[in-house]
Coordinates of C-alpha atoms and ligand atoms in Angstrom, one line a residue:
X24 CA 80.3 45.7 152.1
X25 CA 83.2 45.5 149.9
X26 CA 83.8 48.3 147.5
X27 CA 82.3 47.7 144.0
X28 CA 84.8 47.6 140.9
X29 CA 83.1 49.1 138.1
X30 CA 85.0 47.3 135.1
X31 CA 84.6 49.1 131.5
X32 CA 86.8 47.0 129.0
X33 CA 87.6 43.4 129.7
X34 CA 89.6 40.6 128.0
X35 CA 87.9 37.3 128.6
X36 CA 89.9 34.4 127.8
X37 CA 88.4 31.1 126.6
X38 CA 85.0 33.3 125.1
X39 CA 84.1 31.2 122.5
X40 CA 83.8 28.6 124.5
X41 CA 81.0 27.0 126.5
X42 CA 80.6 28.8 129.5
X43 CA 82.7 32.0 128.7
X44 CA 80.5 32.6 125.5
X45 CA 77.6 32.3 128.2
X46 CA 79.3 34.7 129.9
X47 CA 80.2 37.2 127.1
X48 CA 76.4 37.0 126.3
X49 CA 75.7 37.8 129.8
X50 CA 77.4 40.7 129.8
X51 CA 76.2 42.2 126.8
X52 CA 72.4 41.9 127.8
X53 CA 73.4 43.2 131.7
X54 CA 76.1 45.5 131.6
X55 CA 76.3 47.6 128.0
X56 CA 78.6 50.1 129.5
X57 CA 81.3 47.0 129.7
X58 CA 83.5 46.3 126.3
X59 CA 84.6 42.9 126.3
X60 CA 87.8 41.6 124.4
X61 CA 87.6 37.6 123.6
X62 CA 91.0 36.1 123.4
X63 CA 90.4 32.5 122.2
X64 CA 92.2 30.0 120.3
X65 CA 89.7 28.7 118.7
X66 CA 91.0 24.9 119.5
X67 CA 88.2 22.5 118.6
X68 CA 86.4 23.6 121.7
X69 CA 85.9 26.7 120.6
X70 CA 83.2 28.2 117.9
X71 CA 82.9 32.1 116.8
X72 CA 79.7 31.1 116.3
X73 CA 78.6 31.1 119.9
X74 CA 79.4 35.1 120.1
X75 CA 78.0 35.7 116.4
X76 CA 75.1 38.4 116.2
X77 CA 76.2 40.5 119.1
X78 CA 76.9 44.3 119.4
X79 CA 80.4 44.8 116.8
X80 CA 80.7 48.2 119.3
X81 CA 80.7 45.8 122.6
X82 CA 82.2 42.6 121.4
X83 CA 85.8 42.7 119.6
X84 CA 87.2 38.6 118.9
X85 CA 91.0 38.1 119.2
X86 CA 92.3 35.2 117.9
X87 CA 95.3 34.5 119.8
X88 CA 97.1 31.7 122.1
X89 CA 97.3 32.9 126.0
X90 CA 100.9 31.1 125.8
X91 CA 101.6 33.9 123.7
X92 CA 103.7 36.2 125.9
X93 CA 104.4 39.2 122.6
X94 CA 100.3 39.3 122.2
X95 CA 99.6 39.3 126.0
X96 CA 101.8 42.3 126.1
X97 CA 100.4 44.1 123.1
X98 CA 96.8 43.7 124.2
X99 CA 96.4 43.8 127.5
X100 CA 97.3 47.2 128.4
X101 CA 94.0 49.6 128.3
X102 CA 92.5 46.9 129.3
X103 CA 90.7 47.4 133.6
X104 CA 90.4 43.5 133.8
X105 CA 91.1 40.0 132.6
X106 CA 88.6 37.1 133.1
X107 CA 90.4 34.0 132.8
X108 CA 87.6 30.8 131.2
X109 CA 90.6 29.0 128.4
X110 CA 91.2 26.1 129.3
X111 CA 91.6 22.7 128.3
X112 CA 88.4 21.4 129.6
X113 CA 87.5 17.3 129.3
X114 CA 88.9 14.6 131.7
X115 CA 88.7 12.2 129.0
X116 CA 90.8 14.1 126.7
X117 CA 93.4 14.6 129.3
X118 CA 93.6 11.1 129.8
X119 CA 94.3 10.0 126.3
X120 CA 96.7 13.5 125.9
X121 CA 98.0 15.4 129.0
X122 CA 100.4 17.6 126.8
X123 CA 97.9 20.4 125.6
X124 CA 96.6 20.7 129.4
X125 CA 99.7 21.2 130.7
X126 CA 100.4 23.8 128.1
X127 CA 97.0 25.5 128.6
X128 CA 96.3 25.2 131.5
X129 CA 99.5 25.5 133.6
X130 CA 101.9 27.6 131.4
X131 CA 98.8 29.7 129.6
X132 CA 97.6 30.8 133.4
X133 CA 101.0 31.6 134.0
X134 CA 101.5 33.5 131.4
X135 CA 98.4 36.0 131.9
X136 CA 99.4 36.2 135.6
X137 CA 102.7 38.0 134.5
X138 CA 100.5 40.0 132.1
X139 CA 98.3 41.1 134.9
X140 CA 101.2 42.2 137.1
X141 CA 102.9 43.9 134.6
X142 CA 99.9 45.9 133.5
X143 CA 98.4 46.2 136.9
X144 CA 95.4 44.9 136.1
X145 CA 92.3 42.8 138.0
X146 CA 92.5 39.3 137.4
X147 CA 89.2 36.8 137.8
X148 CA 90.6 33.0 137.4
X149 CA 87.5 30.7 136.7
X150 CA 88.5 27.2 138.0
X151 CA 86.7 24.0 138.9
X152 CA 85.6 22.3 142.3
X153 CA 87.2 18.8 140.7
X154 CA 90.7 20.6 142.5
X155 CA 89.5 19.3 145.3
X156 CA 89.2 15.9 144.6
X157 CA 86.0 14.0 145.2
X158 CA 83.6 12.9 147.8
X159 CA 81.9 9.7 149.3
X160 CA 78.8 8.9 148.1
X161 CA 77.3 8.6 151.7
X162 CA 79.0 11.5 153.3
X163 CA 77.2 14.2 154.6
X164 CA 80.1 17.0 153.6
X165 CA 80.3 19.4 151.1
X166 CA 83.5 21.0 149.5
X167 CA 84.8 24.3 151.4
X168 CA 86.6 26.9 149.9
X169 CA 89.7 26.3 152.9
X170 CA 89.4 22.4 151.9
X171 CA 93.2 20.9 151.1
X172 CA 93.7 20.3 147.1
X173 CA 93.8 16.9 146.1
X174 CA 92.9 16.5 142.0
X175 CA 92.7 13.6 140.2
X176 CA 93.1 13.5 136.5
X177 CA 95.3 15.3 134.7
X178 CA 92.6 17.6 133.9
X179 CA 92.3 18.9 137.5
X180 CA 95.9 18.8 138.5
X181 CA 96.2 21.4 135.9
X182 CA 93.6 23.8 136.9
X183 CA 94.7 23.2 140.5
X184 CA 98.5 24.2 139.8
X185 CA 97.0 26.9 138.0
X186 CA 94.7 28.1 141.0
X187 CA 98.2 27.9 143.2
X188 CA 100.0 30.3 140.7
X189 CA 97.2 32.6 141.3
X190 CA 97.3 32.2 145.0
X191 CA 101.2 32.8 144.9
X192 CA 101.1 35.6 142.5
X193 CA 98.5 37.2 144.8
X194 CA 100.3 37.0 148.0
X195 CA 104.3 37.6 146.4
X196 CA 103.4 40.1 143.7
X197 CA 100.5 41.5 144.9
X198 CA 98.2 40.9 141.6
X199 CA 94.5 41.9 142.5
X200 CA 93.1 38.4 141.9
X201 CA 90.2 36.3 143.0
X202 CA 89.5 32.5 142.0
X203 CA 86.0 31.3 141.9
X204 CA 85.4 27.2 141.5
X205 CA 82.3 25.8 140.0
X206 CA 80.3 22.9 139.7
X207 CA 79.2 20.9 136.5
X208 CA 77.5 23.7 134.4
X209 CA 75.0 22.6 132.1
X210 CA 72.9 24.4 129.8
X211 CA 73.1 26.1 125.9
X212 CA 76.2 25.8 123.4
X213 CA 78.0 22.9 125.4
X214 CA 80.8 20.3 123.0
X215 CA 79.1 17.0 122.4
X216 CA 82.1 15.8 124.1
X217 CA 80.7 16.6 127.4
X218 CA 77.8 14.3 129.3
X219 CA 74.6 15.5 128.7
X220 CA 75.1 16.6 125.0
X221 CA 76.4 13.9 124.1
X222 CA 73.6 11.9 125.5
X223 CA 71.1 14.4 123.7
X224 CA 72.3 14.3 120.7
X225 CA 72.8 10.9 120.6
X226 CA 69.7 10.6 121.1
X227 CA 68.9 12.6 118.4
X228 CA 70.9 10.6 116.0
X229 CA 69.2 7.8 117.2
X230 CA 72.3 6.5 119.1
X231 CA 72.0 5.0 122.4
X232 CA 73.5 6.8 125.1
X233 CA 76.6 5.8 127.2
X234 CA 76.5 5.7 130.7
X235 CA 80.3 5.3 132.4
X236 CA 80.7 2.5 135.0
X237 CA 78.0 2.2 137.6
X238 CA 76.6 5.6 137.1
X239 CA 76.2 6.2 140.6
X240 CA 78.8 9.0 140.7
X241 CA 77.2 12.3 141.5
X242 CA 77.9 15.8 140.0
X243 CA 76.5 19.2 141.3
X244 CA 74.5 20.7 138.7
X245 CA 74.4 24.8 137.7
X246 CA 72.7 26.4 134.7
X247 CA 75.5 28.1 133.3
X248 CA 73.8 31.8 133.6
X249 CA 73.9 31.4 137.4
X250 CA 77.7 30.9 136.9
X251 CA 77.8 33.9 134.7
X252 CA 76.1 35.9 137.5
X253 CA 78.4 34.8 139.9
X254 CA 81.8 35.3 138.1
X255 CA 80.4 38.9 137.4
X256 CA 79.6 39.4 141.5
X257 CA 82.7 38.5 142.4
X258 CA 84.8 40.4 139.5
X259 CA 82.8 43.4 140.9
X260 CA 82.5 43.2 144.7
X261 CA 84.4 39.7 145.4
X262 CA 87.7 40.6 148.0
X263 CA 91.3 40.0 146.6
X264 CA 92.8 37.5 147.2
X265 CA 89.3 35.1 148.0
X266 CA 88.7 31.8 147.0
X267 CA 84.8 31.6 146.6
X268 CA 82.6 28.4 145.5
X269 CA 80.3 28.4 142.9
X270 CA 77.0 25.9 143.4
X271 CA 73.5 25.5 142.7
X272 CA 72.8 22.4 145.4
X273 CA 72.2 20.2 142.1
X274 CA 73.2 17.3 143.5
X275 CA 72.3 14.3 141.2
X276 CA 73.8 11.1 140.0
X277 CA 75.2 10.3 136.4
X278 CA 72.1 7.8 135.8
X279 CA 69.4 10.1 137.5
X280 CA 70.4 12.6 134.8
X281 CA 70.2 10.4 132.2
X282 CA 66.7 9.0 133.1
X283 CA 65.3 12.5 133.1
X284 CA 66.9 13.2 129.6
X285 CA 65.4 10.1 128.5
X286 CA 61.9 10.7 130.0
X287 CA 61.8 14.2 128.7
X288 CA 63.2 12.7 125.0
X289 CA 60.2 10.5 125.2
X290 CA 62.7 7.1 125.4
X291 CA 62.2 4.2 128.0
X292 CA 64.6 4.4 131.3
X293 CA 66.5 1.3 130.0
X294 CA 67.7 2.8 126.5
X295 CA 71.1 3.1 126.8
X296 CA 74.4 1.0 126.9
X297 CA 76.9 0.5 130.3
X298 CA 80.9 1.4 129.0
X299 CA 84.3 1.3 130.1
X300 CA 84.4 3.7 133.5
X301 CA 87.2 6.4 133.0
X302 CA 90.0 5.7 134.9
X303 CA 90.6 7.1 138.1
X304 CA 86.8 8.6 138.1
X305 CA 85.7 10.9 141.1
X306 CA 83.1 9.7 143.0
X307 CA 81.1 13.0 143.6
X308 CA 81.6 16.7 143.8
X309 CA 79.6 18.8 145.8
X310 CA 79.5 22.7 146.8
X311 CA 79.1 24.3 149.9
X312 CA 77.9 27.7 148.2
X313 CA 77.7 29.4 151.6
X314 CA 80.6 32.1 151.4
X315 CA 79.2 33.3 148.1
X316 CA 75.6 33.6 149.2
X317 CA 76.6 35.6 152.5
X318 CA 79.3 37.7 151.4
X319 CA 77.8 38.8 148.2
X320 CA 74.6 38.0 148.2
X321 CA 74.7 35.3 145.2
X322 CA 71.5 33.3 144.8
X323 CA 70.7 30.8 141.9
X324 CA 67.7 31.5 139.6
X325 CA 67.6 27.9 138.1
X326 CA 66.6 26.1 140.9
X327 CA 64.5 23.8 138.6
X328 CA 66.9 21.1 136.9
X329 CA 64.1 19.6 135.5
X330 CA 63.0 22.9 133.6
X331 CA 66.6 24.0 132.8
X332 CA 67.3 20.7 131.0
X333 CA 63.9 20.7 129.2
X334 CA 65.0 24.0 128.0
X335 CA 68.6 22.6 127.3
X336 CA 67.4 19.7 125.3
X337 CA 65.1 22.3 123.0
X338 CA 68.2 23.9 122.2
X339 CA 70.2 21.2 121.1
X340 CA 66.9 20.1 119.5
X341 CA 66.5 23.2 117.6
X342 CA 70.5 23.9 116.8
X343 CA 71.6 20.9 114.6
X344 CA 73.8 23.3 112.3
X345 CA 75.9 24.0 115.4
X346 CA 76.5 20.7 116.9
X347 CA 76.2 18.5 114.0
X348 CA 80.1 19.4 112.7
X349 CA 81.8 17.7 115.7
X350 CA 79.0 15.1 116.2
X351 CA 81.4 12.3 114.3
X352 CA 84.4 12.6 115.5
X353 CA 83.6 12.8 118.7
X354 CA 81.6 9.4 118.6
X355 CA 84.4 8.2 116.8
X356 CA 87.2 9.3 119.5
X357 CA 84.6 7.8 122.1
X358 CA 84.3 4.4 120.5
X359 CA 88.3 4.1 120.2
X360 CA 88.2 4.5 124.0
X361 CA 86.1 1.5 124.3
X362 CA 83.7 4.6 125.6
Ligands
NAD408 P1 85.4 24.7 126.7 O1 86.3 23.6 126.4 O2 84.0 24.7 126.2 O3 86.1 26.1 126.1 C1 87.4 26.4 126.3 C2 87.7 27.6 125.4 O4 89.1 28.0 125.6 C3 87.6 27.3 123.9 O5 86.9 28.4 123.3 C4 89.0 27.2 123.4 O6 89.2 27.6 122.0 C5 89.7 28.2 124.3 N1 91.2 27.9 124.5 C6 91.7 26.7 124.8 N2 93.1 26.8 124.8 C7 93.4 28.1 124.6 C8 94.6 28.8 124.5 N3 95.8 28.2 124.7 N4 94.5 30.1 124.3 C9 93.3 30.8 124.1 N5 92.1 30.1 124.1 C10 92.2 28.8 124.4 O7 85.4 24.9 128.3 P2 84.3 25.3 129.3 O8 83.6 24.0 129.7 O9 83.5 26.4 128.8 O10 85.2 25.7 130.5 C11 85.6 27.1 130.7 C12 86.3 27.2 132.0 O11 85.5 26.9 133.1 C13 87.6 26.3 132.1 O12 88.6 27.0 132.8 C14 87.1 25.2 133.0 O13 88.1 24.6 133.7 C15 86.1 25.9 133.9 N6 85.0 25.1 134.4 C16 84.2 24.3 133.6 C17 83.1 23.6 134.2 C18 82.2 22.8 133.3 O14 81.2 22.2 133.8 N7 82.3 22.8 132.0 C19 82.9 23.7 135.6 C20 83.7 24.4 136.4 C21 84.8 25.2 135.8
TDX409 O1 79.4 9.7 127.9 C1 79.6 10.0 129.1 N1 79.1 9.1 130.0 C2 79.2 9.3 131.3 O2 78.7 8.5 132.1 C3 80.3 11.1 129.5 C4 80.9 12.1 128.5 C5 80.4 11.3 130.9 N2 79.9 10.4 131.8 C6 80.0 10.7 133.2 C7 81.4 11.1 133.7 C8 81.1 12.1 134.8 O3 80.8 11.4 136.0 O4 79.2 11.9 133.4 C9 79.8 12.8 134.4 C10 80.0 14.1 133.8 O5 81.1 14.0 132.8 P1 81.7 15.3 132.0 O6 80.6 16.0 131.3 O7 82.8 14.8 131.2 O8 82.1 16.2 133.2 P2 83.1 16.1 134.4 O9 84.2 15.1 134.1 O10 82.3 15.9 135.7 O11 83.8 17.6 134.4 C11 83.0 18.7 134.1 O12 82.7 19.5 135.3 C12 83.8 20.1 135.9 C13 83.7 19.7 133.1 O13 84.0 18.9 131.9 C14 85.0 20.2 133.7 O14 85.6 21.2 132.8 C15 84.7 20.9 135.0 O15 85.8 21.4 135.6

């Protein structure tokens, strides 16, 4: 077994955002011992709101750009470890406007990588399995951590030059750094932007929802908390300098999904409208989670997509006041885009 890093004060970038709020929360309900420092933006991907309520003694929110080379040097040190979730997130958005992922993505990782050497400390980079391009619908293989990098959209060139800065930084300057890449996470506090809120709360507004193209392309589905679980297994027993993959076996196409949102919303399987395709769209993206599962003992707990979007759908069901705000302009950026 590898030997366990016990971290006690963290910066996580990117936590007010989808899946590092997840993970903030996480954290607070399994490891109280651990202080967490958010250092977020706040671009329009990113709420307070979705780390409101907890412990003011566990939680401390930065507002502050990971460009930002002055503040990186001011906050990091006293700090055992920094979990890196900011990002520029959407493909669509990096079609219509590269710029800010480039910025983010790229320059931002670099820029916490020379943090994290200078301070000498851990450094968890959260990436994306889209690095590795996508799959054939029909064949039988899943993505391996070894597998060569060939992204896409400008999205996932991004987070792959960012997971080759880590790789370099690890090997030249020595940085103690792992990269984990995970599937399509789905679950609580998700932009409307993204697929299945936006086809929920359309839903909701009593929009019809938009399927891309065919809707035969296939993403590989994870509850968010099992991500969270991960991320925290490797921080703490992960070995430097790894690449591990993050997956739940959630294989399902676009239009499956969307006929289980619709059943469980009560709508008939035909209630939605075919749009533009985004450009260049991966076929399908799936995880061999295999390395994870042997070498630290990682298992999902939500095996059940069925159940984990019921539960999903409640939330966004039962949380107007937080989606509502961006609801608008989102639609209205969607239906510029022909989308
Ligand atoms: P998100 O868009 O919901 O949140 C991104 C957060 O980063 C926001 O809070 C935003 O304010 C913050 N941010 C953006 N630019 C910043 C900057 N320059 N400085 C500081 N903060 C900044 O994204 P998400 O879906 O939660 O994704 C989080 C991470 O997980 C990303 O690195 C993404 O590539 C990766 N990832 C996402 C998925 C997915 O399904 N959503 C899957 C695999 C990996
Ligand atoms: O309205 C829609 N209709 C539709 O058919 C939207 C918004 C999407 N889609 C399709 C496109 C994709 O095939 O649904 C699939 C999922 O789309 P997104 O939610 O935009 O996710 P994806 O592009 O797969 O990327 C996500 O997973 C990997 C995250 O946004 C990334 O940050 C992560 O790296």
């Amino acid at each position: 077994m590898p030997d366990i890093f016990e971290p006690t004060n963290i910066i996580v970038t990117g936590g007010c955002g989808f899946i590092g709020s997840n993970f903030v929360r996480w954290v607070v309900k399994n490891h109280p011992e651990c202080h967490i420092t958010v250092l977020d933006k706040l671009t329009y991907a990113g709420n307070p709101a979705n780390i409101a309520g907890l412990p003011e003694s566990q939680v401390e929110l930065v507002v502050g750009d990971i460009c930002d080379a002055e503040l990186l040097d001011q906050l990091v040190p006293g700090h055992d470890a920094i979990v890196h979730y900011a990002a520029e997130s959407h493909n669509d958005n990096s079609i219509a406007d590269p710029e800010p992922f480039v910025q983010t993505n790229v320059v931002g990782t670099y820029r916490l990588l020379q943090a994290a050497r200078k301070h000498d400390v851990r450094y968890h980079h959260i990436s994306t399995d889209e690095v590795y391009g996508d799959l054939a619908l029909d064949e039988p293989r899943r993505f391996e951590p070894d597998d060569p990098y060939r992204p896409s959209s400008p999205y996932s060139s991004t987070k792959a030059s960012s997971d080759l800065l880590v790789r370099a930084w690890e090997r030249t300057y020595g940085i103690r750094a792992t990269i984990s890449n995970c599937s399509n996470n789905y679950g609580p506090y998700q932009h409307v932007e993204k697929f299945i809120p936006r086809q929920v709360t359309n839903i909701l507004c009593g929009i019809r929802p938009k399927l891309y193209g065919t809707g035969e392309n296939v993403r590989d589905w994870i509850h968010t908390e099992d991500h969270s679980r991960a991320v925290w297994d490797i921080l703490t027993k992960g070995k430097i300098g790894e690449t591990y993959l993050i997956g739940a076996n959630g294989e399902k196409s676009n239009i499956e999904v969307l006929r289980e949102i619709l059943s469980l919303m009560g709508q008939t399987e035909d209630a939605f409208d075919w749009v533009r395709d985004r450009p260049g769209h991966d076929r399908r993206y799936a995880i061999d989670p295999t390395k994870l599962e042997r070498e630290l003992g990682w298992k999902p707990v939500h095996t059940d997509f069925a159940e984990g979007l019921a539960q999903t759908i409640e939330w966004y069901r039962t949380h107007e006041s937080w989606w509502r705000p961006a609801k608008e302009a989102t639609e209205r950026k969607y239906s510029e885009q022909g989308q």
